[in-house]
GROMACS .gro file of C-alpha atoms in nm:
model
  333
    1MET     CA    1  -5.490  -1.514  -6.619
    2LEU     CA    2  -5.636  -1.628  -6.306
    3ARG     CA    3  -5.574  -1.377  -6.040
    4ILE     CA    4  -5.641  -1.523  -5.695
    5HIS     CA    5  -5.643  -1.250  -5.435
    6PHE     CA    6  -5.505  -1.311  -5.062
    7GLY     CA    7  -5.619  -1.134  -4.740
    8ASP     CA    8  -5.390  -1.155  -4.402
    9ALA     CA    9  -5.625  -1.460  -4.309
   10ASP     CA   10  -5.541  -1.641  -4.646
   11LEU     CA   11  -5.188  -1.649  -4.604
   12ALA     CA   12  -5.241  -1.827  -4.274
   13ALA     CA   13  -5.469  -2.055  -4.435
   14VAL     CA   14  -5.256  -2.187  -4.760
   15ARG     CA   15  -5.240  -2.556  -4.763
   16VAL     CA   16  -5.094  -2.852  -4.985
   17ALA     CA   17  -5.313  -3.135  -5.025
   18ALA     CA   18  -5.173  -3.449  -4.805
   19ALA     CA   19  -5.225  -3.678  -5.100
   20PRO     CA   20  -5.312  -3.722  -5.452
   21ASN     CA   21  -5.659  -3.645  -5.556
   22PRO     CA   22  -5.744  -3.933  -5.770
   23LEU     CA   23  -6.044  -3.730  -5.944
   24TRP     CA   24  -5.825  -3.453  -6.038
   25GLU     CA   25  -5.572  -3.719  -6.176
   26ILE     CA   26  -5.861  -3.881  -6.372
   27ALA     CA   27  -5.969  -3.531  -6.502
   28THR     CA   28  -5.640  -3.435  -6.613
   29SER     CA   29  -5.554  -3.752  -6.759
   30LEU     CA   30  -5.835  -3.767  -6.974
   31HIS     CA   31  -5.715  -3.417  -7.119
   32ARG     CA   32  -5.365  -3.600  -7.224
   33PHE     CA   33  -5.598  -3.775  -7.513
   34GLN     CA   34  -5.697  -3.450  -7.635
   35THR     CA   35  -5.406  -3.258  -7.721
   36ARG     CA   36  -5.059  -3.321  -7.851
   37ASP     CA   37  -4.911  -3.082  -7.621
   38GLY     CA   38  -4.678  -3.266  -7.395
   39ARG     CA   39  -4.777  -3.601  -7.549
   40TRP     CA   40  -4.400  -3.693  -7.550
   41ALA     CA   41  -4.381  -3.700  -7.173
   42TYR     CA   42  -4.687  -3.969  -7.143
   43ALA     CA   43  -4.644  -4.170  -7.484
   44GLY     CA   44  -4.584  -4.500  -7.311
   45TRP     CA   45  -4.888  -4.460  -7.081
   46LEU     CA   46  -5.102  -4.330  -7.370
   47ARG     CA   47  -5.021  -4.637  -7.586
   48THR     CA   48  -5.074  -4.879  -7.285
   49VAL     CA   49  -5.390  -4.740  -7.149
   50ARG     CA   50  -5.563  -4.702  -7.482
   51LEU     CA   51  -5.482  -5.096  -7.531
   52ARG     CA   52  -5.620  -5.168  -7.191
   53LEU     CA   53  -5.942  -4.957  -7.250
   54ARG     CA   54  -5.993  -5.180  -7.572
   55GLU     CA   55  -5.905  -5.505  -7.393
   56LYS     CA   56  -6.169  -5.419  -7.116
   57GLY     CA   57  -6.436  -5.342  -7.365
   58LEU     CA   58  -6.412  -4.973  -7.231
   59ASP     CA   59  -6.348  -4.768  -7.545
   60ARG     CA   60  -6.702  -4.670  -7.615
   61ALA     CA   61  -6.764  -4.545  -7.286
   62PHE     CA   62  -6.434  -4.377  -7.298
   63ARG     CA   63  -6.513  -4.196  -7.626
   64THR     CA   64  -6.880  -4.123  -7.573
   65MET     CA   65  -6.908  -4.066  -7.203
   66LEU     CA   66  -6.572  -3.977  -7.036
   67LEU     CA   67  -6.417  -3.745  -7.294
   68PRO     CA   68  -6.717  -3.534  -7.361
   69LEU     CA   69  -6.755  -3.484  -6.983
   70PHE     CA   70  -6.390  -3.371  -6.925
   71PRO     CA   71  -6.321  -3.161  -7.242
   72ARG     CA   72  -5.945  -3.000  -7.228
   73ALA     CA   73  -6.147  -2.662  -7.264
   74ALA     CA   74  -6.199  -2.340  -7.063
   75TYR     CA   75  -6.466  -2.551  -6.852
   76PHE     CA   76  -6.590  -2.890  -6.720
   77PRO     CA   77  -6.799  -2.934  -6.425
   78ASP     CA   78  -6.692  -2.898  -6.082
   79PHE     CA   79  -6.874  -3.157  -5.953
   80LEU     CA   80  -6.653  -3.428  -6.119
   81THR     CA   81  -6.358  -3.297  -5.914
   82PRO     CA   82  -6.494  -3.307  -5.544
   83GLY     CA   83  -6.271  -3.218  -5.255
   84ARG     CA   84  -6.344  -3.543  -5.101
   85GLY     CA   85  -6.113  -3.724  -5.358
   86VAL     CA   86  -5.829  -3.615  -5.126
   87ASP     CA   87  -5.937  -3.906  -4.903
   88GLY     CA   88  -5.945  -4.175  -5.164
   89LEU     CA   89  -6.130  -4.271  -5.502
   90ALA     CA   90  -6.440  -4.418  -5.304
   91ALA     CA   91  -6.480  -4.100  -5.105
   92GLY     CA   92  -6.456  -3.900  -5.439
   93LEU     CA   93  -6.693  -4.118  -5.616
   94GLU     CA   94  -6.940  -4.094  -5.316
   95ALA     CA   95  -6.923  -3.720  -5.309
   96ILE     CA   96  -7.030  -3.713  -5.697
   97LEU     CA   97  -7.318  -3.975  -5.625
   98ALA     CA   98  -7.430  -3.726  -5.355
   99THR     CA   99  -7.423  -3.397  -5.548
  100CYS     CA  100  -7.749  -3.177  -5.555
  101PRO     CA  101  -7.927  -3.238  -5.882
  102ARG     CA  102  -7.975  -2.896  -5.902
  103ARG     CA  103  -7.600  -2.809  -5.913
  104VAL     CA  104  -7.546  -3.126  -6.173
  105THR     CA  105  -7.821  -2.950  -6.379
  106ASP     CA  106  -7.648  -2.606  -6.357
  107GLU     CA  107  -7.288  -2.733  -6.414
  108LEU     CA  108  -7.386  -2.917  -6.723
  109ALA     CA  109  -7.583  -2.631  -6.862
  110ARG     CA  110  -7.279  -2.428  -6.839
  111LEU     CA  111  -7.091  -2.711  -7.007
  112ASP     CA  112  -7.336  -2.710  -7.305
  113ARG     CA  113  -7.307  -2.344  -7.340
  114THR     CA  114  -6.918  -2.338  -7.323
  115VAL     CA  115  -6.822  -2.647  -7.543
  116GLY     CA  116  -7.130  -2.825  -7.604
  117ALA     CA  117  -7.266  -3.131  -7.391
  118PRO     CA  118  -7.409  -3.471  -7.502
  119ALA     CA  119  -7.780  -3.471  -7.524
  120TRP     CA  120  -7.780  -3.788  -7.276
  121ALA     CA  121  -7.583  -3.561  -6.996
  122ALA     CA  122  -7.907  -3.425  -6.885
  123ARG     CA  123  -8.006  -3.747  -6.720
  124LEU     CA  124  -7.714  -3.723  -6.492
  125ALA     CA  125  -7.924  -3.508  -6.248
  126SER     CA  126  -8.084  -3.826  -6.141
  127PRO     CA  127  -7.844  -4.016  -5.893
  128GLU     CA  128  -7.952  -4.350  -6.048
  129ASP     CA  129  -7.811  -4.240  -6.397
  130ARG     CA  130  -7.486  -4.096  -6.227
  131ALA     CA  131  -7.423  -4.425  -6.076
  132GLU     CA  132  -7.348  -4.557  -6.438
  133LEU     CA  133  -7.093  -4.263  -6.479
  134VAL     CA  134  -6.963  -4.362  -6.134
  135ARG     CA  135  -6.898  -4.713  -6.248
  136VAL     CA  136  -6.714  -4.579  -6.561
  137LEU     CA  137  -6.508  -4.359  -6.369
  138ARG     CA  138  -6.391  -4.642  -6.142
  139ALA     CA  139  -6.332  -4.865  -6.443
  140TYR     CA  140  -6.118  -4.600  -6.614
  141HIS     CA  141  -5.922  -4.556  -6.283
  142ASP     CA  142  -5.854  -4.904  -6.264
  143VAL     CA  143  -5.700  -4.906  -6.608
  144GLY     CA  144  -5.555  -4.555  -6.646
  145ILE     CA  145  -5.457  -4.482  -6.303
  146ALA     CA  146  -5.429  -4.737  -6.031
  147PRO     CA  147  -5.146  -4.920  -6.204
  148TYR     CA  148  -4.941  -4.601  -6.201
  149GLU     CA  149  -5.018  -4.496  -5.831
  150GLU     CA  150  -4.649  -4.573  -5.707
  151THR     CA  151  -4.529  -4.327  -5.958
  152ILE     CA  152  -4.796  -4.054  -5.898
  153ARG     CA  153  -4.748  -4.062  -5.529
  154SER     CA  154  -4.379  -4.051  -5.571
  155ARG     CA  155  -4.387  -3.742  -5.779
  156PHE     CA  156  -4.661  -3.588  -5.542
  157ASP     CA  157  -4.445  -3.627  -5.247
  158ALA     CA  158  -4.122  -3.503  -5.392
  159GLU     CA  159  -4.340  -3.177  -5.473
  160ARG     CA  160  -4.431  -3.174  -5.148
  161THR     CA  161  -4.081  -3.177  -5.016
  162ALA     CA  162  -3.978  -2.919  -5.259
  163LEU     CA  163  -4.265  -2.675  -5.142
  164GLY     CA  164  -4.200  -2.756  -4.778
  165ARG     CA  165  -3.836  -2.661  -4.806
  166GLY     CA  166  -3.954  -2.368  -5.003
  167PHE     CA  167  -4.177  -2.245  -4.698
  168LEU     CA  168  -3.909  -2.330  -4.431
  169ASP     CA  169  -3.666  -2.098  -4.619
  170GLY     CA  170  -3.905  -1.816  -4.723
  171GLY     CA  171  -4.216  -1.873  -4.569
  172VAL     CA  172  -4.537  -1.828  -4.732
  173ASP     CA  173  -4.365  -1.645  -5.018
  174GLY     CA  174  -4.128  -1.922  -5.053
  175LEU     CA  175  -4.449  -2.167  -5.081
  176LEU     CA  176  -4.613  -1.988  -5.317
  177GLY     CA  177  -4.316  -1.863  -5.547
  178GLY     CA  178  -4.209  -2.214  -5.601
  179ALA     CA  179  -4.521  -2.379  -5.733
  180GLY     CA  180  -4.387  -2.385  -6.085
  181PRO     CA  181  -4.313  -2.141  -6.387
  182SER     CA  182  -4.691  -2.073  -6.462
  183ILE     CA  183  -4.775  -1.942  -6.109
  184ARG     CA  184  -4.639  -1.618  -6.006
  185TRP     CA  185  -4.662  -1.472  -5.655
  186ARG     CA  186  -4.712  -1.102  -5.659
  187PRO     CA  187  -4.843  -1.000  -5.333
  188PRO     CA  188  -5.112  -0.985  -5.222
  189SER     CA  189  -5.214  -1.188  -5.550
  190LEU     CA  190  -5.127  -1.519  -5.728
  191ASP     CA  191  -5.118  -1.481  -6.090
  192VAL     CA  192  -5.193  -1.835  -6.281
  193ASP     CA  193  -5.169  -1.869  -6.648
  194VAL     CA  194  -5.490  -2.020  -6.705
  195PRO     CA  195  -5.566  -1.939  -7.094
  196PRO     CA  196  -5.813  -1.859  -7.217
  197VAL     CA  197  -5.961  -1.760  -6.887
  198ASP     CA  198  -5.939  -1.400  -6.767
  199ARG     CA  199  -6.087  -1.390  -6.393
  200ASP     CA  200  -6.024  -1.280  -6.037
  201LEU     CA  201  -6.090  -1.517  -5.748
  202ARG     CA  202  -6.107  -1.362  -5.406
  203LEU     CA  203  -6.058  -1.607  -5.114
  204ASN     CA  204  -6.210  -1.389  -4.830
  205GLY     CA  205  -6.052  -1.566  -4.551
  206ARG     CA  206  -6.098  -1.925  -4.712
  207GLY     CA  207  -5.730  -1.986  -4.790
  208LEU     CA  208  -5.609  -2.191  -5.067
  209THR     CA  209  -5.526  -2.553  -5.136
  210LEU     CA  210  -5.277  -2.642  -5.366
  211VAL     CA  211  -5.316  -2.968  -5.559
  212PRO     CA  212  -4.987  -3.119  -5.729
  213THR     CA  213  -5.119  -3.339  -6.019
  214TYR     CA  214  -4.921  -3.570  -6.195
  215PHE     CA  215  -5.135  -3.571  -6.535
  216CYS     CA  216  -5.154  -3.206  -6.518
  217TRP     CA  217  -4.931  -3.052  -6.797
  218ARG     CA  218  -4.785  -2.702  -6.809
  219THR     CA  219  -5.142  -2.529  -6.756
  220PRO     CA  220  -5.302  -2.524  -6.391
  221THR     CA  221  -5.645  -2.537  -6.325
  222SER     CA  222  -5.898  -2.457  -6.077
  223LEU     CA  223  -6.265  -2.522  -6.001
  224ALA     CA  224  -6.491  -2.237  -6.194
  225ASP     CA  225  -6.728  -2.191  -5.917
  226PRO     CA  226  -6.596  -1.913  -5.676
  227GLY     CA  227  -6.809  -2.005  -5.412
  228LEU     CA  228  -6.652  -2.353  -5.379
  229PRO     CA  229  -6.355  -2.417  -5.153
  230PRO     CA  230  -6.056  -2.268  -5.322
  231VAL     CA  231  -5.842  -2.514  -5.488
  232LEU     CA  232  -5.563  -2.478  -5.738
  233CYS     CA  233  -5.454  -2.779  -5.926
  234TYR     CA  234  -5.095  -2.771  -6.099
  235PRO     CA  235  -4.858  -2.989  -6.255
  236VAL     CA  236  -4.582  -3.169  -6.055
  237ARG     CA  237  -4.214  -3.090  -6.180
  238ARG     CA  238  -4.142  -3.330  -6.443
  239ASP     CA  239  -3.821  -3.404  -6.295
  240ALA     CA  240  -3.964  -3.416  -5.945
  241ALA     CA  241  -3.831  -3.718  -5.738
  242ALA     CA  242  -3.960  -4.023  -5.568
  243LEU     CA  243  -4.004  -4.060  -5.209
  244PRO     CA  244  -4.044  -4.407  -5.082
  245PRO     CA  245  -4.346  -4.454  -4.835
  246ASP     CA  246  -4.138  -4.557  -4.555
  247HIS     CA  247  -3.859  -4.286  -4.628
  248ARG     CA  248  -3.822  -4.246  -4.244
  249LEU     CA  249  -3.714  -4.574  -4.173
  250ALA     CA  250  -3.396  -4.508  -4.408
  251ALA     CA  251  -3.207  -4.251  -4.178
  252GLU     CA  252  -2.927  -4.473  -4.136
  253PRO     CA  253  -2.827  -4.687  -4.455
  254SER     CA  254  -2.862  -5.069  -4.393
  255VAL     CA  255  -2.563  -5.336  -4.427
  256PRO     CA  256  -2.669  -5.414  -4.781
  257LEU     CA  257  -2.687  -5.060  -4.886
  258ALA     CA  258  -2.373  -4.970  -4.778
  259THR     CA  259  -2.226  -5.282  -4.915
  260LEU     CA  260  -2.360  -5.210  -5.258
  261LEU     CA  261  -2.282  -4.824  -5.256
  262GLY     CA  262  -2.030  -4.765  -4.980
  263ARG     CA  263  -2.097  -4.606  -4.651
  264THR     CA  264  -2.083  -4.250  -4.756
  265ARG     CA  265  -2.281  -4.262  -5.074
  266ALA     CA  266  -2.543  -4.503  -4.921
  267ALA     CA  267  -2.590  -4.237  -4.630
  268ALA     CA  268  -2.612  -3.978  -4.914
  269LEU     CA  269  -2.892  -4.184  -5.059
  270CYS     CA  270  -3.055  -4.193  -4.753
  271ALA     CA  271  -3.045  -3.842  -4.666
  272ALA     CA  272  -3.210  -3.746  -5.013
  273ALA     CA  273  -3.497  -3.957  -4.924
  274GLY     CA  274  -3.655  -3.692  -4.721
  275GLY     CA  275  -3.524  -3.405  -4.939
  276ALA     CA  276  -3.162  -3.273  -4.875
  277THR     CA  277  -2.937  -2.989  -4.954
  278THR     CA  278  -2.581  -3.061  -5.040
  279GLY     CA  279  -2.487  -2.946  -4.714
  280GLU     CA  280  -2.712  -3.167  -4.537
  281ILE     CA  281  -2.590  -3.458  -4.728
  282ALA     CA  282  -2.250  -3.344  -4.594
  283ARG     CA  283  -2.357  -3.350  -4.280
  284ALA     CA  284  -2.531  -3.681  -4.260
  285ALA     CA  285  -2.259  -3.860  -4.461
  286GLY     CA  286  -1.985  -3.682  -4.224
  287VAL     CA  287  -1.801  -3.549  -4.541
  288SER     CA  288  -1.687  -3.222  -4.685
  289ALA     CA  289  -1.954  -3.022  -4.885
  290ALA     CA  290  -1.734  -3.049  -5.203
  291SER     CA  291  -1.708  -3.446  -5.133
  292ALA     CA  292  -2.109  -3.443  -5.096
  293SER     CA  293  -2.146  -3.287  -5.418
  294ARG     CA  294  -1.921  -3.540  -5.589
  295HIS     CA  295  -2.126  -3.830  -5.435
  296ALA     CA  296  -2.444  -3.641  -5.530
  297THR     CA  297  -2.337  -3.642  -5.893
  298ALA     CA  298  -2.278  -4.009  -5.887
  299LEU     CA  299  -2.597  -4.071  -5.745
  300ARG     CA  300  -2.753  -3.836  -6.007
  301ASP     CA  301  -2.553  -3.996  -6.307
  302ALA     CA  302  -2.675  -4.350  -6.188
  303GLY     CA  303  -3.018  -4.213  -6.201
  304LEU     CA  304  -3.086  -4.261  -5.816
  305ILE     CA  305  -3.147  -3.893  -5.755
  306THR     CA  306  -3.252  -3.582  -5.930
  307SER     CA  307  -3.141  -3.240  -5.822
  308ASN     CA  308  -3.332  -2.912  -5.847
  309ARG     CA  309  -3.182  -2.556  -5.759
  310HIS     CA  310  -3.413  -2.348  -5.518
  311ALA     CA  311  -3.296  -2.003  -5.485
  312ALA     CA  312  -2.914  -2.038  -5.353
  313THR     CA  313  -2.918  -2.402  -5.271
  314VAL     CA  314  -2.972  -2.740  -5.466
  315LEU     CA  315  -3.239  -2.994  -5.324
  316HIS     CA  316  -3.150  -3.334  -5.401
  317THR     CA  317  -3.462  -3.601  -5.368
  318LEU     CA  318  -3.505  -3.969  -5.480
  319THR     CA  319  -3.600  -4.098  -5.827
  320PRO     CA  320  -3.839  -4.390  -5.888
  321THR     CA  321  -3.532  -4.592  -5.921
  322GLY     CA  322  -3.363  -4.473  -5.609
  323ALA     CA  323  -3.656  -4.522  -5.405
  324SER     CA  324  -3.702  -4.882  -5.514
  325VAL     CA  325  -3.350  -4.942  -5.427
  326LEU     CA  326  -3.397  -4.787  -5.108
  327ARG     CA  327  -3.714  -4.990  -5.037
  328ALA     CA  328  -3.543  -5.308  -5.150
  329ALA     CA  329  -3.228  -5.234  -4.911
  330THR     CA  330  -3.437  -5.121  -4.592
  331SER     CA  331  -3.682  -5.436  -4.608
  332HIS     CA  332  -3.402  -5.679  -4.646
  333PRO     CA  333  -3.188  -5.559  -4.339
   0.00000   0.00000   0.00000
């Protein structure tokens, strides 16, 4: 159990990452290869990535370099998931290269004490040798993460929508209380199921950044060093939906979309692009709540939206298929 302790200043400094952090996605995706837990959810991805790694000649570096540095265990080095990763892969890799050699040495020594580290890992204290790790991380990202960025981003955006709705409806309590079943808000602490860890993290006015992560499965994780900016990486909901990047352009249904679905159902799909309750869909489409519920059911049955209950309301958001339909319709008026 990880207990994160909040003060008044911390409650005002809770943030949700603005974009997926590719370094956290790399780390948690590597964990998927090391357990059967949740394998069904990533089965197609695992098969495809294994094949691509062999085709690119990366399978040896994958087995001997990446998996030992990112064990699915109680600890892996914090410097491998820098906060700058939220600014993109290049920024995150630059941060890894710029890490203080003493910090790299200390964290690798902790890895060795915890689960064991390969003998060659000590050389990573040298920026020159770390450049080879960065090259392999970039190559792995090209194979295992980049081809899935649209899905990752759509799930991430849908999670932010759900968290934002929780905040609007219930303030910080609604935000922190809606981050998943492994995370429980018991003011003034956030209790996180992180076995076998049993520790306390006191924020001391620094706040907390939530990082929804596509490849994280069930168990959240955080940085081990309490002196680093506090971060909680946790799994997106598996049935979270996709927001098209240009969803703000879809406030009104286009003619092709209305022709395909009918004006009312098209309006309901557009409303769901930004996350909408049944009542909000009813107002957007100009129909009764009962009619809006029927249209939402039809869209859900067609695989275009997904629906999640939050307290007394149901929030409808787009699936990746629904996002693709909406993007295609809005790009061809």
